[in-house]
C-alpha positions as a Python dict, from the first residue, in 0.01 Angstrom:
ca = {
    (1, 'X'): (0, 0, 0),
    (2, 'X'): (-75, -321, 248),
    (3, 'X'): (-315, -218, 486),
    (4, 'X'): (-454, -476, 772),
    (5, 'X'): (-691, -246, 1066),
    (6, 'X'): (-440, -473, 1313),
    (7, 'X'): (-184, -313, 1302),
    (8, 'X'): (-311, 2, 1365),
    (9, 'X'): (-431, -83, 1727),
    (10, 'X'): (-141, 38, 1953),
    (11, 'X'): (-190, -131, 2291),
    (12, 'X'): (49, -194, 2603),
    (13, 'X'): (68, -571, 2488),
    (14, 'X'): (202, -532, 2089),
    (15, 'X'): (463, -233, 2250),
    (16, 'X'): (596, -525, 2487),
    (17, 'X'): (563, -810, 2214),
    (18, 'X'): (880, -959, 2076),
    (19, 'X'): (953, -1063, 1802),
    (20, 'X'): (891, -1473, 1753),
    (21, 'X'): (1027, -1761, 1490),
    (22, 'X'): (1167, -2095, 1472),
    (23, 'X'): (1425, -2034, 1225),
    (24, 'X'): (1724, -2290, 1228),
    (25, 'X'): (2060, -2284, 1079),
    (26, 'X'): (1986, -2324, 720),
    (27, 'X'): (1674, -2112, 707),
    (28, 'X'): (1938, -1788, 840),
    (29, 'X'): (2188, -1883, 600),
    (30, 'X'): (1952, -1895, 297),
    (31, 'X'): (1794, -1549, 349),
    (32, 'X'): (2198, -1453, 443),
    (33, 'X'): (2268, -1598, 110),
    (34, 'X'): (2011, -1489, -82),
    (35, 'X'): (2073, -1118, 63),
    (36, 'X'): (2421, -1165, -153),
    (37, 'X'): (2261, -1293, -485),
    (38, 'X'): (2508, -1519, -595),
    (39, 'X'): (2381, -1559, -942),
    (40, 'X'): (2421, -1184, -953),
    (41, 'X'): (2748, -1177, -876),
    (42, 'X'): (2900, -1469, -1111),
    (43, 'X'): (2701, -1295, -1378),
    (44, 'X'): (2839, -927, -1253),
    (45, 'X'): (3104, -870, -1035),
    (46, 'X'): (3296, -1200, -1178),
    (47, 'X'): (3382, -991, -1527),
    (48, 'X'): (3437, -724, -1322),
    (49, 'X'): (3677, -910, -1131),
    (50, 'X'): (3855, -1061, -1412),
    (51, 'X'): (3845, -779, -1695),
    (52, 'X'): (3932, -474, -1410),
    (53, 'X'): (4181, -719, -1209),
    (54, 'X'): (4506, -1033, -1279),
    (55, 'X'): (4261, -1172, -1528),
    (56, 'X'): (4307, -1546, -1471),
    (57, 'X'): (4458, -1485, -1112),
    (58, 'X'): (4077, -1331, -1019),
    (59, 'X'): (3959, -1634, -822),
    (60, 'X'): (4258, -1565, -573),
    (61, 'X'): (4112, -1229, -505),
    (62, 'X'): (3723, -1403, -387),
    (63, 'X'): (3989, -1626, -186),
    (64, 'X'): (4141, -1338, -7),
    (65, 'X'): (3755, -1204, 27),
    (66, 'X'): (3641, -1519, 154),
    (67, 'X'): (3980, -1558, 435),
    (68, 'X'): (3931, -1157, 557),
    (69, 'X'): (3563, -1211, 626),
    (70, 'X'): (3595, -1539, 805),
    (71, 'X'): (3874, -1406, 1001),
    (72, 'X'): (3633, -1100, 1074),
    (73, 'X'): (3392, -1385, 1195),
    (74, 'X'): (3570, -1542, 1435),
    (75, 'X'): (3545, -1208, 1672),
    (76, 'X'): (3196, -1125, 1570),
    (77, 'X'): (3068, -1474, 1656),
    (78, 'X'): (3321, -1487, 1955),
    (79, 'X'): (3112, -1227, 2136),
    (80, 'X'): (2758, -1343, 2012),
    (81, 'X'): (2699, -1481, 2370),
    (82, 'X'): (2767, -1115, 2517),
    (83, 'X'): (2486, -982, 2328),
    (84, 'X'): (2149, -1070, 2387),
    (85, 'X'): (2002, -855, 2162),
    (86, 'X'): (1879, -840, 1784),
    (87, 'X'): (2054, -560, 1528),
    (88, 'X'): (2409, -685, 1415),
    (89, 'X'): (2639, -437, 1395),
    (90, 'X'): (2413, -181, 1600),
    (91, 'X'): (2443, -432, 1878),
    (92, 'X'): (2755, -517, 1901),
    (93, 'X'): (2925, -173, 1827),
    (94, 'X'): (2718, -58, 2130),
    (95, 'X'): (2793, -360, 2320),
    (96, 'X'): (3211, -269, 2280),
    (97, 'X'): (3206, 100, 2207),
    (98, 'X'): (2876, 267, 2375),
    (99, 'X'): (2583, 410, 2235),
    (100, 'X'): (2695, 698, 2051),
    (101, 'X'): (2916, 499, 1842),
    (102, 'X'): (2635, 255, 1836),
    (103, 'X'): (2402, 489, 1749),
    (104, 'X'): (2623, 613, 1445),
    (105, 'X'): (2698, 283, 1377),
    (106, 'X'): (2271, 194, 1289),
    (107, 'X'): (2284, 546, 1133),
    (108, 'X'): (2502, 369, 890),
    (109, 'X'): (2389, 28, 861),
    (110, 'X'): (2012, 175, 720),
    (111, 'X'): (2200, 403, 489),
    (112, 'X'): (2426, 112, 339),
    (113, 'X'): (2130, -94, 341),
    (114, 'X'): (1860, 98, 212),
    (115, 'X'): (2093, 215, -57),
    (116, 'X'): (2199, -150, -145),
    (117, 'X'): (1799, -214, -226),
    (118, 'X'): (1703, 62, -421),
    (119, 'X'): (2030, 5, -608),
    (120, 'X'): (1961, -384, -672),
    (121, 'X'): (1543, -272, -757),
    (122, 'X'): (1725, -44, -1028),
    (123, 'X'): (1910, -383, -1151),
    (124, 'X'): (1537, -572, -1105),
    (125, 'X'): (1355, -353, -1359),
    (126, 'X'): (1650, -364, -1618),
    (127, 'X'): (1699, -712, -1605),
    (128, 'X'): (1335, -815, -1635),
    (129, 'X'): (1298, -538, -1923),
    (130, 'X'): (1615, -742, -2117),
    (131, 'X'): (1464, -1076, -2038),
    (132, 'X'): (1122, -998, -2209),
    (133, 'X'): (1304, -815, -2483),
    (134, 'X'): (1526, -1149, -2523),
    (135, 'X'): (1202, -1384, -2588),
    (136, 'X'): (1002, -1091, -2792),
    (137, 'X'): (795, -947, -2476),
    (138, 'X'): (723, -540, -2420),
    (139, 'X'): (993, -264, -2337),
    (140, 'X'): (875, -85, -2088),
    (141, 'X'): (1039, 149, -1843),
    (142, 'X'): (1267, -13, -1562),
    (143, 'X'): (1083, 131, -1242),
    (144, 'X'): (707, -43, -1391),
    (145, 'X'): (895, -378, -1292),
    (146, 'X'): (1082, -229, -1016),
    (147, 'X'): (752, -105, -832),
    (148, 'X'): (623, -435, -931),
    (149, 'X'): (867, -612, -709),
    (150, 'X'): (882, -407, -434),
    (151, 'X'): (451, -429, -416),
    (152, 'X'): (521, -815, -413),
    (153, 'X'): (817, -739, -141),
    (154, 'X'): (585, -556, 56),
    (155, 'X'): (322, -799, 145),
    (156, 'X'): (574, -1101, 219),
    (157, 'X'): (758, -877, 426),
    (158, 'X'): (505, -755, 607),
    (159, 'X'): (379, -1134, 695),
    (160, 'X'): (602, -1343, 955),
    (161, 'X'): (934, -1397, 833),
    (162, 'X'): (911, -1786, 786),
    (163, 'X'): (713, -1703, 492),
    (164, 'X'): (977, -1489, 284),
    (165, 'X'): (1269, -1743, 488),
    (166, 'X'): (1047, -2026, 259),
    (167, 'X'): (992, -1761, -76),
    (168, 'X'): (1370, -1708, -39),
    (169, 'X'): (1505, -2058, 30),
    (170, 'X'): (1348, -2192, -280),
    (171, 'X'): (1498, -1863, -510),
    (172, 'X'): (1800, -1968, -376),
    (173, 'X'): (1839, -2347, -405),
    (174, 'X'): (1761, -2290, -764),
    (175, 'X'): (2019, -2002, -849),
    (176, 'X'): (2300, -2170, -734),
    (177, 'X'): (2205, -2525, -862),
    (178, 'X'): (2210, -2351, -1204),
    (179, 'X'): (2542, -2183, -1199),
    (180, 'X'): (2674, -2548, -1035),
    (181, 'X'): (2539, -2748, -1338),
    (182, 'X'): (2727, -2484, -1549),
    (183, 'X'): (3054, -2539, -1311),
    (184, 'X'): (3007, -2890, -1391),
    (185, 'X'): (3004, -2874, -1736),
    (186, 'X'): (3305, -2644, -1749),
    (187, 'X'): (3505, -2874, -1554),
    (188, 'X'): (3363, -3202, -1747),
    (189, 'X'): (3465, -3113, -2035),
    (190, 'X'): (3824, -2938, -1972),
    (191, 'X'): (3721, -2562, -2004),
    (192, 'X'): (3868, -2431, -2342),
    (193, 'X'): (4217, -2565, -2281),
    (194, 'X'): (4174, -2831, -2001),
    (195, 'X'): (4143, -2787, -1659),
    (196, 'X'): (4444, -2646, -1471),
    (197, 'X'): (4506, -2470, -1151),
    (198, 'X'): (4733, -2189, -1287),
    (199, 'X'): (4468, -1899, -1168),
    (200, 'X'): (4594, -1995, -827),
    (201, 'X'): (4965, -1948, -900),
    (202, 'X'): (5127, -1639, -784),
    (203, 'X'): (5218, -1539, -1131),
    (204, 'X'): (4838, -1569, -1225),
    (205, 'X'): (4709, -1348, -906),
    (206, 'X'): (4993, -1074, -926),
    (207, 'X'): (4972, -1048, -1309),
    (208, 'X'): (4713, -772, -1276),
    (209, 'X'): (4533, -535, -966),
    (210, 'X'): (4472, -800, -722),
    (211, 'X'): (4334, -538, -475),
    (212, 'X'): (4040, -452, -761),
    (213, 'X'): (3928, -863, -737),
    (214, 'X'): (3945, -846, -368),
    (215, 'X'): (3745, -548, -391),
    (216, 'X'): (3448, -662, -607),
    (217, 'X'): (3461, -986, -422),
    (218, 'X'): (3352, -835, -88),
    (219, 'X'): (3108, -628, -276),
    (220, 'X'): (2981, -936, -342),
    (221, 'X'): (2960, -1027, 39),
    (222, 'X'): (2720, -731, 127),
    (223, 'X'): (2468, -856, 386),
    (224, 'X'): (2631, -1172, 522),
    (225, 'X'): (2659, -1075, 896),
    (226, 'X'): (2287, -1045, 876),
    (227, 'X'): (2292, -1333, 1043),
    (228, 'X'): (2278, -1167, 1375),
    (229, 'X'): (1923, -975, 1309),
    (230, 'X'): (1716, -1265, 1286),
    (231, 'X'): (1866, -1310, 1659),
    (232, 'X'): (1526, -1285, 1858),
    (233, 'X'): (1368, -1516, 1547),
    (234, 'X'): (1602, -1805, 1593),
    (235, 'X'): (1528, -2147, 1738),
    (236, 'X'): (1907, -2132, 1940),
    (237, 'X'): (2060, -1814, 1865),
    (238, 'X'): (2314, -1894, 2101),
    (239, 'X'): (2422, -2190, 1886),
    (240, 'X'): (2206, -2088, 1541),
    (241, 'X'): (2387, -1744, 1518),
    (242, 'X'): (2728, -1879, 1497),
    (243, 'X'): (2700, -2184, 1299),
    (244, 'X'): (2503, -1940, 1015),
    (245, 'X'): (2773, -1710, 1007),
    (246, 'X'): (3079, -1935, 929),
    (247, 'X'): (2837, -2150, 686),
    (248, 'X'): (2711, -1798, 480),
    (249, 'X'): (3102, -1745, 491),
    (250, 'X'): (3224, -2092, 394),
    (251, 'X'): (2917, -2134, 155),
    (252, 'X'): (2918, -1805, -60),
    (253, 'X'): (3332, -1779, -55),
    (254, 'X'): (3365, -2096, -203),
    (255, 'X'): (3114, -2051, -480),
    (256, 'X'): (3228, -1729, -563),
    (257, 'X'): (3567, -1899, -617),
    (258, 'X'): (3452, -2199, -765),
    (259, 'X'): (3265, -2023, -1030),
    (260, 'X'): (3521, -1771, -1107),
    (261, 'X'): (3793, -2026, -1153),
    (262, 'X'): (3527, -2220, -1385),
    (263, 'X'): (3425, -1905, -1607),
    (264, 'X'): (3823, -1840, -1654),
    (265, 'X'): (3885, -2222, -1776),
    (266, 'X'): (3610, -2170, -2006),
    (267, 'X'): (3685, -1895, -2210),
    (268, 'X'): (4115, -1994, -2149),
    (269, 'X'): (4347, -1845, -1882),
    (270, 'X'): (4476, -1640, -2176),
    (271, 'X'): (4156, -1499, -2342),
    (272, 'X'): (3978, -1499, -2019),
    (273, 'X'): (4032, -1064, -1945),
    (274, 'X'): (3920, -1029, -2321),
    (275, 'X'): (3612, -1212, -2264),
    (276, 'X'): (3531, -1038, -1952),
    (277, 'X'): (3575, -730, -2099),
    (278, 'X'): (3312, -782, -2392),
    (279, 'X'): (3068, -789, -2132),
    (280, 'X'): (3152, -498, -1944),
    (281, 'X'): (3159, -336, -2332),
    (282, 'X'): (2836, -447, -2364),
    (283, 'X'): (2920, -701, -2661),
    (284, 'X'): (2882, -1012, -2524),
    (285, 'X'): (2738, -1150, -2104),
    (286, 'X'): (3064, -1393, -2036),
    (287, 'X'): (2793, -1530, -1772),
    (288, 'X'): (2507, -1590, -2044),
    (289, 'X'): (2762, -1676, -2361),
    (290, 'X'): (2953, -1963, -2153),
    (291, 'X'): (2597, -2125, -2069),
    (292, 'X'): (2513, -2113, -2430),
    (293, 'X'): (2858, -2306, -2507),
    (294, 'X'): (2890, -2529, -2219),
    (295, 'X'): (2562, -2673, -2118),
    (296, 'X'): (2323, -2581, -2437),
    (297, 'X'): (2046, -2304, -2457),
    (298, 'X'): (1768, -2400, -2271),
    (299, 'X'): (1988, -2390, -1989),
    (300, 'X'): (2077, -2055, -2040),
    (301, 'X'): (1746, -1918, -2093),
    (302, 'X'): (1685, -2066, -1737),
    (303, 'X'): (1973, -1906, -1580),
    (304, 'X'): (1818, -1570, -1728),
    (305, 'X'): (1518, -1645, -1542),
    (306, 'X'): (1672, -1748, -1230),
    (307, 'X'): (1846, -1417, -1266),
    (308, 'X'): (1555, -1247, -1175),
    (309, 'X'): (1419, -1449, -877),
    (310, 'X'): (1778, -1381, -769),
    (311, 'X'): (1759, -1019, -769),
    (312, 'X'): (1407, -1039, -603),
    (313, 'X'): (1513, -1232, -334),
    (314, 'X'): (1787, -1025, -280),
    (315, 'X'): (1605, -734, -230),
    (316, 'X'): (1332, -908, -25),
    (317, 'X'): (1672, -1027, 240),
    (318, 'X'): (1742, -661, 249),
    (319, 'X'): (1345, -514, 282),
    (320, 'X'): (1376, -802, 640),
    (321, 'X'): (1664, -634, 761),
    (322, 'X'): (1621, -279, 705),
    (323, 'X'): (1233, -358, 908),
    (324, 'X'): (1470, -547, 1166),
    (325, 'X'): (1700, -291, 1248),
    (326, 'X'): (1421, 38, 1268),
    (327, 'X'): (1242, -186, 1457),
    (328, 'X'): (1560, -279, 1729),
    (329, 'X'): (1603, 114, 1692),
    (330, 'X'): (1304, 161, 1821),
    (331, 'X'): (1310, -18, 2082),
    (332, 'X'): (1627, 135, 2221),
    (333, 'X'): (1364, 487, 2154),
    (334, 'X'): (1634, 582, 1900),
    (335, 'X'): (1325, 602, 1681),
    (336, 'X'): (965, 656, 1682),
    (337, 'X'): (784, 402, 1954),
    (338, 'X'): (541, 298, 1628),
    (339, 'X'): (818, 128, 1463),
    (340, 'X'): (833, -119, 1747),
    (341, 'X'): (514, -267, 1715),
    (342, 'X'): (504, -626, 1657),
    (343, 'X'): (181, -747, 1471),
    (344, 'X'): (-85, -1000, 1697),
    (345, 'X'): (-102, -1236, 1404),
    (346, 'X'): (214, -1255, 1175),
    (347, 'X'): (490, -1148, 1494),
    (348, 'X'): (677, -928, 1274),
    (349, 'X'): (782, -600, 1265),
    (350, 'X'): (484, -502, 1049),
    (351, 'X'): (458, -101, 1130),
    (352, 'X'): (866, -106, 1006),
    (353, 'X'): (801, -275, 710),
    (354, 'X'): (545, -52, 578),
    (355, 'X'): (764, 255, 660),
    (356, 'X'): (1037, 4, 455),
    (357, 'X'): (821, -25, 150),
    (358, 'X'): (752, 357, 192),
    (359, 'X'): (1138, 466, 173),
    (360, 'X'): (1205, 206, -75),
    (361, 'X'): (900, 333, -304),
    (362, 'X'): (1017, 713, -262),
    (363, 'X'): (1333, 658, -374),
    (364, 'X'): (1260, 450, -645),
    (365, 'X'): (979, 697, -819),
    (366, 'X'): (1284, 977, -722),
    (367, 'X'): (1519, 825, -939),
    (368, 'X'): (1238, 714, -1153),
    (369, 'X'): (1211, 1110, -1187),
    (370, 'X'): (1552, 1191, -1230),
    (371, 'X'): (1582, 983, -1542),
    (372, 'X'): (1847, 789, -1406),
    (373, 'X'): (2011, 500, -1606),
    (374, 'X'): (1915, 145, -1366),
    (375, 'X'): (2260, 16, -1399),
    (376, 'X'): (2503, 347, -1352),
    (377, 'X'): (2254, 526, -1178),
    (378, 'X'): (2091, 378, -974),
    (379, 'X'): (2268, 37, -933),
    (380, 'X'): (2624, 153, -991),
    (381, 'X'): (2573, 436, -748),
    (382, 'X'): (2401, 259, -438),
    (383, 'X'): (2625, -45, -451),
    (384, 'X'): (2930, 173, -404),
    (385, 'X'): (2757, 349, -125),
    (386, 'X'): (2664, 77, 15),
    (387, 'X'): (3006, -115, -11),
    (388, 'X'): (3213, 180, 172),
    (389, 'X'): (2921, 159, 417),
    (390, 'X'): (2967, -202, 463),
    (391, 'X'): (3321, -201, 484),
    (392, 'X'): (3285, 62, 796),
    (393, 'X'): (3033, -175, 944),
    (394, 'X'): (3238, -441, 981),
    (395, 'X'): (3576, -188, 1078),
    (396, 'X'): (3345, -75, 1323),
    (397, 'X'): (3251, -405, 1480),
    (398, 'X'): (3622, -528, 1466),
    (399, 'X'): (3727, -277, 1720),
    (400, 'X'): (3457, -312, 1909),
    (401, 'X'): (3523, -686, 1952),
    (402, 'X'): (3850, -550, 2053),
    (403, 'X'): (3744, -333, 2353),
    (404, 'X'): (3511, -548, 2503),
    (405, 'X'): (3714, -849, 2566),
    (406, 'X'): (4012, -602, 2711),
    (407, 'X'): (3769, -443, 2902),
    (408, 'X'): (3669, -778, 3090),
    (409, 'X'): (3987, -1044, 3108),
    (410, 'X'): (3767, -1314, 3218),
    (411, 'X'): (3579, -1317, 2896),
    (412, 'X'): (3933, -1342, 2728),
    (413, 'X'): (4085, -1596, 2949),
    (414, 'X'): (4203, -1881, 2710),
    (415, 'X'): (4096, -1747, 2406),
    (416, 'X'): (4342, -1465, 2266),
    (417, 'X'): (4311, -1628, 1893),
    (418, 'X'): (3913, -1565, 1924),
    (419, 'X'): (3939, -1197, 2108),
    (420, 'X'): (4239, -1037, 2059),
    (421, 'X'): (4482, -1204, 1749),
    (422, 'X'): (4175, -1230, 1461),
    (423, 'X'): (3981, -894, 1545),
    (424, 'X'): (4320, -712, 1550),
    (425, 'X'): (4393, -899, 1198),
    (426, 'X'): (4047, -781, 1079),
    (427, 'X'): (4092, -468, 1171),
    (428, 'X'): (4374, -448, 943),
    (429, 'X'): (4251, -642, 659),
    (430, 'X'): (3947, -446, 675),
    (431, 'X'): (4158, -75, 645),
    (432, 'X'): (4331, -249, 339),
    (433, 'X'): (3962, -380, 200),
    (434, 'X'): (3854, 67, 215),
    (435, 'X'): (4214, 167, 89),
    (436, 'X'): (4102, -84, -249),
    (437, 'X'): (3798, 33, -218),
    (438, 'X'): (3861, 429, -230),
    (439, 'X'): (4144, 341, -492),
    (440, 'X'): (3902, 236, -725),
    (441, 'X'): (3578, 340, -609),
    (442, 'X'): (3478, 495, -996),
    (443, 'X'): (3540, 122, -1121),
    (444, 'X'): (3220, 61, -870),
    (445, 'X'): (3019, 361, -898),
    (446, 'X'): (3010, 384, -1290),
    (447, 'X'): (3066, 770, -1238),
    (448, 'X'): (3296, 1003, -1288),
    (449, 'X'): (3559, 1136, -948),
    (450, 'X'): (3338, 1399, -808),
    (451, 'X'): (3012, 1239, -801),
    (452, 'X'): (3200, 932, -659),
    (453, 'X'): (3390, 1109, -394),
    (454, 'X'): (2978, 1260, -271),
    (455, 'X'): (2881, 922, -248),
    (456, 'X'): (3183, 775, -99),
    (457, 'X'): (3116, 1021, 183),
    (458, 'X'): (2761, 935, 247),
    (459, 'X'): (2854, 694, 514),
    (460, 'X'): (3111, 907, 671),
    (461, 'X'): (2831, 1165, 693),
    (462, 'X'): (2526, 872, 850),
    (463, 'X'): (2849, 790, 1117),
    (464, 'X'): (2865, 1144, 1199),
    (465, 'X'): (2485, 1231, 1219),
    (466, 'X'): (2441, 931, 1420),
    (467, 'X'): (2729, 1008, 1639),
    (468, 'X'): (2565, 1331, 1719),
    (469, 'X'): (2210, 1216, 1760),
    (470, 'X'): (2364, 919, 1974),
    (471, 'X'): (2540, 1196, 2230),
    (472, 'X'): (2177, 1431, 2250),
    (473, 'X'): (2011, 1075, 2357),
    (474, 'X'): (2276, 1023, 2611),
    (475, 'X'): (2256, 1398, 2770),
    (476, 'X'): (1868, 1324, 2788),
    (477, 'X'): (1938, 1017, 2999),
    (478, 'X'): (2187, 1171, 3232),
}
């Protein structure tokens, strides 16, 4: 446990201190990014994708992904201007809908979140274990690595965020020059029958579930409109805020794609589901295997590195925001005072980071406890609670975006495309995105129907809690 005798000093002036940064464009939309581990998903959810999904059609599904959150981010950056205030989807829900909803709507957002880290520590600790296994090191258990990480996730976190913005810019840079050098290759030399555009041909993405690619390609999204926390840390925010979003968008969509479309050419439009499924069979890593073929082993050993700085900064993007949002919370007095402390020397939200790396540890040694496998378990588990709880989010924030520019026509004036047309379309892409999701929520979870339909309500049951808490505040006030 960090300890500095700073941040213990309460005073008047760290209760009224905000918090401070420079951060510009591309520093938000590496930690955005990094928050969706890119490398993770190619290697992960692409299979997934293209073994559950229309096989060779699965790039059209990230497409779809990629058009239903930038359509989503045309409302959500719309009313940016409107709300002065760090905490994403707390802020804006409140903003459009009032504080009880806004309250339920944080109640949700740490839930999804905090369940999104532990799930992706889980991954941390298996995937380190596998690497040393690969090149002869020690087995151990999954949570010694896991608690290894989140001690090292502690003490950047706790420091100002231009630190971990640095730690995770450079994690990041790497990752996806790796799986671009691999794209290259794939596309150099013609794939395994030369490179054709067929995977974007309707016969191609209706072949199979297209609703299942879609669905693991926004799971894949998870954390983008984070871009809207580091508000009160940005150099513009009026200007920074906006341009991050569209760019984390724009940027991860069309990797996402790109890479997908390059893993089916290698393996063949045809053999492409068989290959896939090897992996999730646990014969073969379509991710690892094509590196091998395509661009030579050392190469691949480096991508199984890079693997792991991608997970860690992954879960260091989430540890910023969880500490972000309890510490917003607190500020509103939705939560304990203490959590809104600022520290004198590193300006961040120091007092909710430690009470981050706290949660995070519990849960960790509890599933430690449980004997719980890291990829079912624990990762399987908390990325589909954290997916429904996403999904909600951003449903949430949609009709918010809705009400708040009817509320006010002047807002609105000259602008129904930006605050009325694409909200309304997100709102309806985004009840289509839960319907996939619900349909095949054991295809995320790992588990079998009943333990899938608990955690499926989880969020459903943070919304309602916080709805409640949210309407005791308000009688308090009146």
């Amino acid at each position: 446990m960090l300890t500095d005798p700073e941040v213990h000093a309460s005073t008047p002036r760290q209760a009224t201190t905000n918090l401070s940064g420079r951060l510009g464009t591309g520093a938000i939309v590496f930690m955005v990014i990094a928050a969706a581990a890119p490398l993770t998903v190619v290697g992960g959810n692409v299979p997934l994708a293209i073994a559950g999904g229309p096989g060779a059609g699965a790039p059209v599904g990230f497409a779809l992904a990629s058009l239903i959150l930038l359509v989503f981010a045309v409302g959500f950056v719309t009313m940016t201007p409107h709300v002065p205030q760090a905490g994403a989807f707390y802020a804006y829900a409140t903003r459009g809908l009032g504080d009880r909803v806004g309250v339920g709507t944080a109640a949700v957002a740490l839930v999804a979140y905090t369940a999104i880290q532990v799930g992706v520590y889980g991954y941390l600790g298996w995937a380190v274990n596998d690497v040393l296994h690969t090149f002869g090191g020690p087995s151990l258990p999954w949570w010694v690595w896991a608690l290894a990480a989140l001690s090292i996730v502690a003490f950047l976190g706790y420091r100002h965020i231009d630190l971990s913005s640095k730690v995770l810019g450079v994690a990041l840079v790497l990752e996806i020059a790796v799986v671009l050098v691999l794209d290259a290759g794939i596309f150099t030399r013609g794939g395994a029958h030369g490179v054709n555009s067929e995977s974007f041909t309707p016969h191609a993405a209706l072949s199979g579930p297209l609703g299942v690619a879609v669905l693991f390609a926004i799971t894949g999204f998870i954390g983008f409109e984070a871009t809207a926390v580091f508000r009160d840390e940005a150099r513009d925010p009026e200007r920074t805020i906006p341009r991050a979003t569209y760019l984390a968008v724009l940027i991860i969509g069309g990797f996402y794609t790109l890479s997908c479309w390059a893993l089916v050419l290698a393996a063949g439009t045809d053999d492409a589901p068989a290959v896939a499924q090897k992996t999730l069979d646990g014969q073969g890593n379509m991710l690892m295997d094509t590196a091998q073929a395509y661009v030579g082993t050392a190469l691949r050993d480096v991508m199984q590195v890079l693997l792991l700085s991608s997970l860690f900064a992954c879960v260091l993007s989430f540890h910023n925001v969880i500490a972000r949002y309890t510490f917003t919370l607190a500020r509103k007095d939705l939560l304990p005072a203490r959590l809104g402390v600022v520290h004198p020397r590193h300006h961040s939200p120091s007092v909710s980071s430690v009470v981050q790396t706290v949660t995070a540890l519990v849960l960790v040694v509890c599933c430690a406890v449980a004997g719980l496998d890291p990829l079912v378990g624990v990762f399987g588990s908390m990325a589909g609670v954290a997916t429904v709880g996403m999904i909600l989010l951003m449903l949430i924030t949609s009709i918010a975006v809705v009400v708040f520019f009817a509320r006010d026509a002047r807002l609105a004036a000259g602008r129904v495309w930006q605050t009325r047309i694409a909200p309304v379309l997100a709102v309806a892409g985004l009840l289509t995105a839960l319907w996939l999701v619900f349909s095949n929520f054991t295809l995320v979870t790992g588990v079998g129907v009943g333990a899938s339909v608990v955690l499926a309500v989880i969020p459903f049951l943070a919304l309602v809690a916080g709805l409640i808490r949210g309407d005791r505040g308000a009688r308090k006030r009146v």
